[in-house]
PDB file of C-alpha atoms in Angstrom:
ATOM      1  CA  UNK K 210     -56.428  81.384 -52.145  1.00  0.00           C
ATOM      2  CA  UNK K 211     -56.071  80.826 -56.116  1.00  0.00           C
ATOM      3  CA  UNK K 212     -52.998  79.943 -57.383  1.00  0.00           C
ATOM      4  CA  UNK K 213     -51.127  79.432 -60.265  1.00  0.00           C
ATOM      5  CA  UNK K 214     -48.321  76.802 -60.432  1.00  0.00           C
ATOM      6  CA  UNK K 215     -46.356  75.071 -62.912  1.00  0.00           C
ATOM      7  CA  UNK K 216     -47.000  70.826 -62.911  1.00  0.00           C
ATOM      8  CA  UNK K 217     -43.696  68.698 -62.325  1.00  0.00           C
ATOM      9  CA  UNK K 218     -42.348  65.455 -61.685  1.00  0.00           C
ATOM     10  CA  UNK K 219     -43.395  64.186 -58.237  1.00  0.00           C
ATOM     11  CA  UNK K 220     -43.901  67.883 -56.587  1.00  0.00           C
ATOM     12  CA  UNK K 221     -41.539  68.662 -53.722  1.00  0.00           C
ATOM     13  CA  UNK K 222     -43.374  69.523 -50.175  1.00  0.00           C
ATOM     14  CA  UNK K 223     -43.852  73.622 -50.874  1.00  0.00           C
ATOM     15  CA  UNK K 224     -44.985  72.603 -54.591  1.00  0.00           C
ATOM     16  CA  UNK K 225     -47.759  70.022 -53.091  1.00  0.00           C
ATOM     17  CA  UNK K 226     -48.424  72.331 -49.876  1.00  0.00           C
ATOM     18  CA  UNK K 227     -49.384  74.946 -52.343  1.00  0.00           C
ATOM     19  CA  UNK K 228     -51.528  72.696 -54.307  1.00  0.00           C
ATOM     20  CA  UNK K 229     -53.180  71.386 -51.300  1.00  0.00           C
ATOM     21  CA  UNK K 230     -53.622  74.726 -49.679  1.00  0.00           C
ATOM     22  CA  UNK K 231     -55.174  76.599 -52.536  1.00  0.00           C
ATOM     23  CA  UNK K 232     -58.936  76.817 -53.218  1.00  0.00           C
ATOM     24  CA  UNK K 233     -58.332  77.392 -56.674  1.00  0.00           C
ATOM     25  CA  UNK K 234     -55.306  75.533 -58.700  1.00  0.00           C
ATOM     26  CA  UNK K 235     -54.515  76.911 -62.546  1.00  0.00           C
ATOM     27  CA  UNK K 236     -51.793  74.827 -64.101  1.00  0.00           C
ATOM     28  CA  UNK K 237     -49.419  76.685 -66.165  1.00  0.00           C
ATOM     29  CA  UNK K 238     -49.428  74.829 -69.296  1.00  0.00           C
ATOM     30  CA  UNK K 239     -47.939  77.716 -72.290  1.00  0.00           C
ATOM     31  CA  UNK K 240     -44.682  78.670 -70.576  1.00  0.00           C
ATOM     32  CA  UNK K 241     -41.750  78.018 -72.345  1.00  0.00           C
ATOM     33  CA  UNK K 242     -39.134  75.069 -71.101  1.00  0.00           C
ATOM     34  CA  UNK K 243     -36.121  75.602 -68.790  1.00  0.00           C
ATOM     35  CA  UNK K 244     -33.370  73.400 -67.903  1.00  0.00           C
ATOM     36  CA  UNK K 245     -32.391  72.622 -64.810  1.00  0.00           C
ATOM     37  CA  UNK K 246     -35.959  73.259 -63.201  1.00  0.00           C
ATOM     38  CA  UNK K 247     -38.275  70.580 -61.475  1.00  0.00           C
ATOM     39  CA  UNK K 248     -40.071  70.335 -64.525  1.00  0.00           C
ATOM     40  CA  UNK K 249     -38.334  67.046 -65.239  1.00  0.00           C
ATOM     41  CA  UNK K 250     -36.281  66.071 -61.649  1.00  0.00           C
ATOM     42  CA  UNK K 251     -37.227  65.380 -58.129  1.00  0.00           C
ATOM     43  CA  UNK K 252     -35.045  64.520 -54.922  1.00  0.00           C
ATOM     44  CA  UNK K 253     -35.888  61.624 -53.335  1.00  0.00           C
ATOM     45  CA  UNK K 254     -33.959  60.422 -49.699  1.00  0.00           C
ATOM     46  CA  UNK K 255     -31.459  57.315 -50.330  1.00  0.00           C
ATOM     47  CA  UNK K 256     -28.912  55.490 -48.725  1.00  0.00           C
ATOM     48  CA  UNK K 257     -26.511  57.961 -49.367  1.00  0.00           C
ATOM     49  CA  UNK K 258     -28.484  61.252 -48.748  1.00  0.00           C
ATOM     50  CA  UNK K 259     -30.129  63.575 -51.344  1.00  0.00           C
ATOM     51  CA  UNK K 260     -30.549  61.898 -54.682  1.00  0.00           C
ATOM     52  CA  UNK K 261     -31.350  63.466 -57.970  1.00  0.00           C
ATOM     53  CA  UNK K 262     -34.022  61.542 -60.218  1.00  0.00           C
ATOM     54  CA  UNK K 263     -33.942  63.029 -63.500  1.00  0.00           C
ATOM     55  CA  UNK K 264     -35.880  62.871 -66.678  1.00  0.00           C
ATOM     56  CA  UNK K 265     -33.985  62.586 -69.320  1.00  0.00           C
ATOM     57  CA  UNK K 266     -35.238  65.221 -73.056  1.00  0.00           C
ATOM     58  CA  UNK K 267     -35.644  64.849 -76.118  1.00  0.00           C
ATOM     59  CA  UNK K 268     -33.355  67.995 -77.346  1.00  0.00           C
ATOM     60  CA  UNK K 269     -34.493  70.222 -80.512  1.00  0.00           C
ATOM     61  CA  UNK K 270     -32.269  72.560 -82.687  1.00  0.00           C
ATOM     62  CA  UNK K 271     -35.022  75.099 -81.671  1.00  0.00           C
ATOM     63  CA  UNK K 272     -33.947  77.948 -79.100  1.00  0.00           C
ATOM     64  CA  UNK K 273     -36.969  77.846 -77.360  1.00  0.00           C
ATOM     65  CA  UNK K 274     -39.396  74.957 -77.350  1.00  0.00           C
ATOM     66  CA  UNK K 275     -42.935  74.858 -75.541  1.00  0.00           C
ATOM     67  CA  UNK K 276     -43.461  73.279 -72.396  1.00  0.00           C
ATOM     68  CA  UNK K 277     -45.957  71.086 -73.660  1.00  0.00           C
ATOM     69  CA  UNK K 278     -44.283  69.797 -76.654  1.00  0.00           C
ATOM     70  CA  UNK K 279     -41.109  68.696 -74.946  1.00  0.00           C
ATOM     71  CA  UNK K 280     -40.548  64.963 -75.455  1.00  0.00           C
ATOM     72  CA  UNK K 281     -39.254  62.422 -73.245  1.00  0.00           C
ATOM     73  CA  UNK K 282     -36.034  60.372 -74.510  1.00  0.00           C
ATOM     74  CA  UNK K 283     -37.369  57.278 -74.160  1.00  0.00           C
ATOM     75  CA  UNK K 284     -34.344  55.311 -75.642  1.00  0.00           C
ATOM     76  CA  UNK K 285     -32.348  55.230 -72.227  1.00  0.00           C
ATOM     77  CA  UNK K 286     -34.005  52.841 -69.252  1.00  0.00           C
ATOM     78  CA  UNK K 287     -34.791  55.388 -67.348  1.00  0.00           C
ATOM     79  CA  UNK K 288     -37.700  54.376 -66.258  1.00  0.00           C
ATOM     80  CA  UNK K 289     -36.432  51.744 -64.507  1.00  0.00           C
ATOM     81  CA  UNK K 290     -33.725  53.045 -63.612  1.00  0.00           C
ATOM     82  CA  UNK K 291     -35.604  55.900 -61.102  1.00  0.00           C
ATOM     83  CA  UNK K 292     -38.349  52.973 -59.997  1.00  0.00           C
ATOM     84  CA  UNK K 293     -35.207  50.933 -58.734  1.00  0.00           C
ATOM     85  CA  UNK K 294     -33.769  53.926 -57.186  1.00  0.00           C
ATOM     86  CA  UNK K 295     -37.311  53.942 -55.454  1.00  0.00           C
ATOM     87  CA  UNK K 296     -37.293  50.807 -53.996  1.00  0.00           C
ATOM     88  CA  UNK K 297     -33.722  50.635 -53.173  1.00  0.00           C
ATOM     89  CA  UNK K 298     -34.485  54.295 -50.688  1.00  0.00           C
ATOM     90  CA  UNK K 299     -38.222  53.289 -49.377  1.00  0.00           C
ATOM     91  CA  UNK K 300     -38.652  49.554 -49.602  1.00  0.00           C
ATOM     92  CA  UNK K 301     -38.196  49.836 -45.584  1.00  0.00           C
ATOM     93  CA  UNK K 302     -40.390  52.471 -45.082  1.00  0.00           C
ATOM     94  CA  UNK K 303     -43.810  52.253 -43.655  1.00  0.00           C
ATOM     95  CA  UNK K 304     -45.886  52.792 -46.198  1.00  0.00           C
ATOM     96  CA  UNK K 305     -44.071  52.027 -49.581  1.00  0.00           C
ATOM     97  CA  UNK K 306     -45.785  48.909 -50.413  1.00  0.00           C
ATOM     98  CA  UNK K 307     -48.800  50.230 -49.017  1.00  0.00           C
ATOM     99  CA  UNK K 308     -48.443  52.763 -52.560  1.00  0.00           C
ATOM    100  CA  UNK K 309     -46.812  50.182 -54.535  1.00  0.00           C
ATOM    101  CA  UNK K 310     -49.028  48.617 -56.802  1.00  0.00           C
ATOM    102  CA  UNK K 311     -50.337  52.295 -57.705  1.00  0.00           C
ATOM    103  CA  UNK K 312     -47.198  54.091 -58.754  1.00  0.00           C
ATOM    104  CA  UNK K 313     -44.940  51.305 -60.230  1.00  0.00           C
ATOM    105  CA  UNK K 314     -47.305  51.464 -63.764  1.00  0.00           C
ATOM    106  CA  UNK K 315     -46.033  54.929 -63.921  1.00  0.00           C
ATOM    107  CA  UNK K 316     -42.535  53.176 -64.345  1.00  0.00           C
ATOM    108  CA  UNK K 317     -43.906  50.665 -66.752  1.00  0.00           C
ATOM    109  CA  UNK K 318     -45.513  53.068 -69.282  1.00  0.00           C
ATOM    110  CA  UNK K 319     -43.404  54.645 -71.863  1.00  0.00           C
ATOM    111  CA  UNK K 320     -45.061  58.064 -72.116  1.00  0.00           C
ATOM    112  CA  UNK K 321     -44.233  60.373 -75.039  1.00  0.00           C
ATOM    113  CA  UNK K 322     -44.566  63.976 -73.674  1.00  0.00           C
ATOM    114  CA  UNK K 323     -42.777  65.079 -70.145  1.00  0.00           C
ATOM    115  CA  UNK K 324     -46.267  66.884 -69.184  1.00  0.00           C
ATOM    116  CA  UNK K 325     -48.501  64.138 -69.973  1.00  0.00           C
ATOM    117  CA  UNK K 326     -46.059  62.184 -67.917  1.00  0.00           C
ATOM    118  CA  UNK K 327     -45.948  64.930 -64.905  1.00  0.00           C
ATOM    119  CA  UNK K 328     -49.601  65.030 -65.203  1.00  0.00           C
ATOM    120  CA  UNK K 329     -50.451  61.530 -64.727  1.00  0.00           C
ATOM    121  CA  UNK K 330     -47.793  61.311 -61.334  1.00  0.00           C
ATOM    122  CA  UNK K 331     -49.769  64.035 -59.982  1.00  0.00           C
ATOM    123  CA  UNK K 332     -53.290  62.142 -60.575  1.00  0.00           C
ATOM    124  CA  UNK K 333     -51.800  59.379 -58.902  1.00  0.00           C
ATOM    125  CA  UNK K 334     -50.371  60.846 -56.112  1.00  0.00           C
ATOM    126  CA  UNK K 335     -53.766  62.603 -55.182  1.00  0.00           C
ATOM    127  CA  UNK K 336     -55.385  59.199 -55.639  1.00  0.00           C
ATOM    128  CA  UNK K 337     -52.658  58.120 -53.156  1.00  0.00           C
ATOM    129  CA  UNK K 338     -53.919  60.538 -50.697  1.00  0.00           C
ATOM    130  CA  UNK K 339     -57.261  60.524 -51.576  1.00  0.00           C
ATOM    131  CA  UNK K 340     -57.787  63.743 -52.418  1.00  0.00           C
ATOM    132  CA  UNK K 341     -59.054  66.312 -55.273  1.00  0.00           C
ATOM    133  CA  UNK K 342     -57.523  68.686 -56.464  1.00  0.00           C
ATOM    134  CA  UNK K 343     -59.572  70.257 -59.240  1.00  0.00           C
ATOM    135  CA  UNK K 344     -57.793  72.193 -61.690  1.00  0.00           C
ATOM    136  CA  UNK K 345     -58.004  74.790 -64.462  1.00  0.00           C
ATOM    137  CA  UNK K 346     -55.176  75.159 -67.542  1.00  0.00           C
ATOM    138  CA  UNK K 347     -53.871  78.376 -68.785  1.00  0.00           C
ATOM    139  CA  UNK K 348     -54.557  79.411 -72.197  1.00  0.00           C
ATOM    140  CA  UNK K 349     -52.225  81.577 -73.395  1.00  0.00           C
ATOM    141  CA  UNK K 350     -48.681  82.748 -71.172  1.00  0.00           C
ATOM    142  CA  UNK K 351     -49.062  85.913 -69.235  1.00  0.00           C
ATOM    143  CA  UNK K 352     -45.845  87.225 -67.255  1.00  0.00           C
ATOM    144  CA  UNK K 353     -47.679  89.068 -64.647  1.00  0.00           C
ATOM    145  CA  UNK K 354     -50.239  87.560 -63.051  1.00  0.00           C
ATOM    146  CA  UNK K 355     -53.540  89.727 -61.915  1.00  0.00           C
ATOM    147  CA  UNK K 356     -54.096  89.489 -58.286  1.00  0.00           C
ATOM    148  CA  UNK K 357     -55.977  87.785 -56.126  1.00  0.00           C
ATOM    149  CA  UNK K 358     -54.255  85.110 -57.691  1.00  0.00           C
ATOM    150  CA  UNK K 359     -50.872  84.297 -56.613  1.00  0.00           C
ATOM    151  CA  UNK K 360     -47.950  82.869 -58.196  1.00  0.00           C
ATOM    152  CA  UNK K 361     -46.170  80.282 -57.477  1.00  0.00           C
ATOM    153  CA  UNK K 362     -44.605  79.412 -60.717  1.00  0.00           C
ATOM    154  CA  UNK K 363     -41.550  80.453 -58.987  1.00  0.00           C
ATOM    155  CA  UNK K 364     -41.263  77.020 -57.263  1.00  0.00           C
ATOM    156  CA  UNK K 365     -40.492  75.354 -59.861  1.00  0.00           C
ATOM    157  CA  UNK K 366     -36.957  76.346 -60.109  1.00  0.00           C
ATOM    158  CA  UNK K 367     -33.858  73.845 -58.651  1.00  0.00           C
ATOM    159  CA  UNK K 368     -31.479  76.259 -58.686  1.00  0.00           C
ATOM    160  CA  UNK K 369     -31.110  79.245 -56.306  1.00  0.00           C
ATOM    161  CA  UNK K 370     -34.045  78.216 -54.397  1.00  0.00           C
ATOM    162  CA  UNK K 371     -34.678  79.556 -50.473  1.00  0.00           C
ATOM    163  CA  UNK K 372     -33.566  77.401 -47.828  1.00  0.00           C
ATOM    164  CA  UNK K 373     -36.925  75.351 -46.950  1.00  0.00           C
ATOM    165  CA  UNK K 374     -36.573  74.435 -42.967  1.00  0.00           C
ATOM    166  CA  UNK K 375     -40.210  72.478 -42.789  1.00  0.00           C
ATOM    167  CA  UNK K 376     -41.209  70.337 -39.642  1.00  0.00           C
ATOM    168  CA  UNK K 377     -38.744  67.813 -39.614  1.00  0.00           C
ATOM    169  CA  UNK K 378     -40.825  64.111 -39.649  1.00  0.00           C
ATOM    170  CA  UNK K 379     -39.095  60.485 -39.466  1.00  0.00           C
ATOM    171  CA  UNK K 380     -37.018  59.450 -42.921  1.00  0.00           C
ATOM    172  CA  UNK K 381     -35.411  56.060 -43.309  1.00  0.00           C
ATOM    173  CA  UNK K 382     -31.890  57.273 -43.320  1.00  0.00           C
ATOM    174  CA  UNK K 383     -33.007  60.259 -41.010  1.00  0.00           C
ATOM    175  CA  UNK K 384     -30.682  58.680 -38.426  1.00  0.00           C
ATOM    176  CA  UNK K 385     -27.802  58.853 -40.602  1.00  0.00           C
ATOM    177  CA  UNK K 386     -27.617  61.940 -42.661  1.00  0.00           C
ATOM    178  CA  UNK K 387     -30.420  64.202 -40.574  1.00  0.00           C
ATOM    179  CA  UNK K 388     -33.937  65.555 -41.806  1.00  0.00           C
ATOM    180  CA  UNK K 389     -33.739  66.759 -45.502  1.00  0.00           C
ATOM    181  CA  UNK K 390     -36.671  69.003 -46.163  1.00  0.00           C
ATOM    182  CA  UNK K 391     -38.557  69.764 -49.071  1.00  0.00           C
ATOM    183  CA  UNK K 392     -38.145  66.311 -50.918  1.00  0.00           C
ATOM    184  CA  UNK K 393     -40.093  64.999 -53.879  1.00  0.00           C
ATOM    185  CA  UNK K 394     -44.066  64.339 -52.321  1.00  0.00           C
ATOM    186  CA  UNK K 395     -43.002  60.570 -52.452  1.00  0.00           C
ATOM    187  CA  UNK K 396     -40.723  60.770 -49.297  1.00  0.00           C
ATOM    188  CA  UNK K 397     -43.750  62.003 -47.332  1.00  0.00           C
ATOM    189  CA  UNK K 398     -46.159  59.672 -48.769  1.00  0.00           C
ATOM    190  CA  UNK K 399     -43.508  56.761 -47.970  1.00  0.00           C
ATOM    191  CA  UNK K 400     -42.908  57.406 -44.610  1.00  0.00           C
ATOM    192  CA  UNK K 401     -46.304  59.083 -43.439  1.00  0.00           C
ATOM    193  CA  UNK K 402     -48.868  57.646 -45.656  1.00  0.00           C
ATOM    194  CA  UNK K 403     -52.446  59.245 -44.942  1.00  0.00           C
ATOM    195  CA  UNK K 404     -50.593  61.151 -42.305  1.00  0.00           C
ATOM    196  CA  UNK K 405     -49.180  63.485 -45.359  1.00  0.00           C
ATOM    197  CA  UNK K 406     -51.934  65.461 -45.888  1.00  0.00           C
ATOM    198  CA  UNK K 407     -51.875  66.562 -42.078  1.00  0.00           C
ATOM    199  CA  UNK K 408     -48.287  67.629 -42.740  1.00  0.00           C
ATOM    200  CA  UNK K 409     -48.893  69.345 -46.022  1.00  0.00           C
ATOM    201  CA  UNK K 410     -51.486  71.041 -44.445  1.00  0.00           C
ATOM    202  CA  UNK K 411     -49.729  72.437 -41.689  1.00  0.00           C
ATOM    203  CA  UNK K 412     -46.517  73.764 -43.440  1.00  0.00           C
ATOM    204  CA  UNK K 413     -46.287  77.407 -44.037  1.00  0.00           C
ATOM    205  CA  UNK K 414     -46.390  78.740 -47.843  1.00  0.00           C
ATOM    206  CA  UNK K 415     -43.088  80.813 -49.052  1.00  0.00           C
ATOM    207  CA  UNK K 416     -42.439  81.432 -53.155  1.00  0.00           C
TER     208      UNK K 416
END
């Protein structure tokens, strides 16, 4: 299966199920940007359920602005901000210091450009699971995409996005709120470790 698929901040479980299950990946890199998409959020499980981790953008007086040439705004703490939030949900889980010393640099850096940024979380989390995911980039936008390839791009909106009901697998506050599905990639890596690729596997693909 080729695919193309839009990169964003720590992929939810479709978004890295697709990746993983593709033979080909093309990253769309020429779209325009979109608010309120996971281009620049990702849910992550705490203490008190569902939480929201979210990038904050550098805003233009342009109406539409590039993907690729949207900026971070690096003058709020963010950064640490989202790491804390990190520790604070997972520090009990199996496998978060198991991953520790490999994503907390992310949260250290100041990067400049929100897809440089989204890249680099995605190299690390396939170095987390040790495994490759070769890529190509798109070169110009196209709105229709020519079969065999399938789209996914659709996955990367937040808002008005199917119902998800994947296998349900053991969260740290699972006992008190339930199983929330489709969370950011570093819920599963946190509480299944090399186990996550297994899961990812398994899961059945819907745009």
């Amino acid at each position: 299966m080729d695919i193309v698929i839009h990169p964003t901040y720590f992929p939810n479980v479709a978004h890295f199920a697709a990746l993983l299950q593709a033979d080909r990946v093309t990253l769309e890199m020429c779209d325009n940007y979109q608010k309120q998409t996971y281009r620049n959020r990702t849910y992550v499980y705490a203490a008190n359920g569902k939480l929201l981790l979210n990038i904050p953008i550098r805003h233009t007086q342009k109406n539409r602005q590039l993907y690729k040439d949207v900026k971070i705004a690096n003058d709020t703490d963010w950064q640490l901000l989202h790491w804390k939030s990190l520790e604070s949900a997972y520090r009990t889980s199996p496998y978060f210091e198991f991953y520790e010393a490999d994503l907390e640099p992310l949260f250290k850096t100041p990067f400049e450009y929100l897809l440089d940024f989204n890249l680099k979380c995605f190299e690390t989390i396939c170095e987390c699971l040790q495994v490759e995911i070769d890529f190509d980039r798109t070169l110009e936008y196209q709105k229709d995409v020519v079969a065999p390839i399938k789209d996914f791009r659709s996955l990367v909106n937040s808002k008005g996005e199917p119902q998800r009901n994947f296998e349900p697998y053991t969260q740290v506050f699972g006992d008190k709120h339930g199983f929330i599905s489709n969370l950011s990639i570093l819920d599963l890596l946190f509480c299944e470790g090399p186990n996550a690729i297994t899961y990812l596997e398994a899961q059945k693909l819907q745009k």
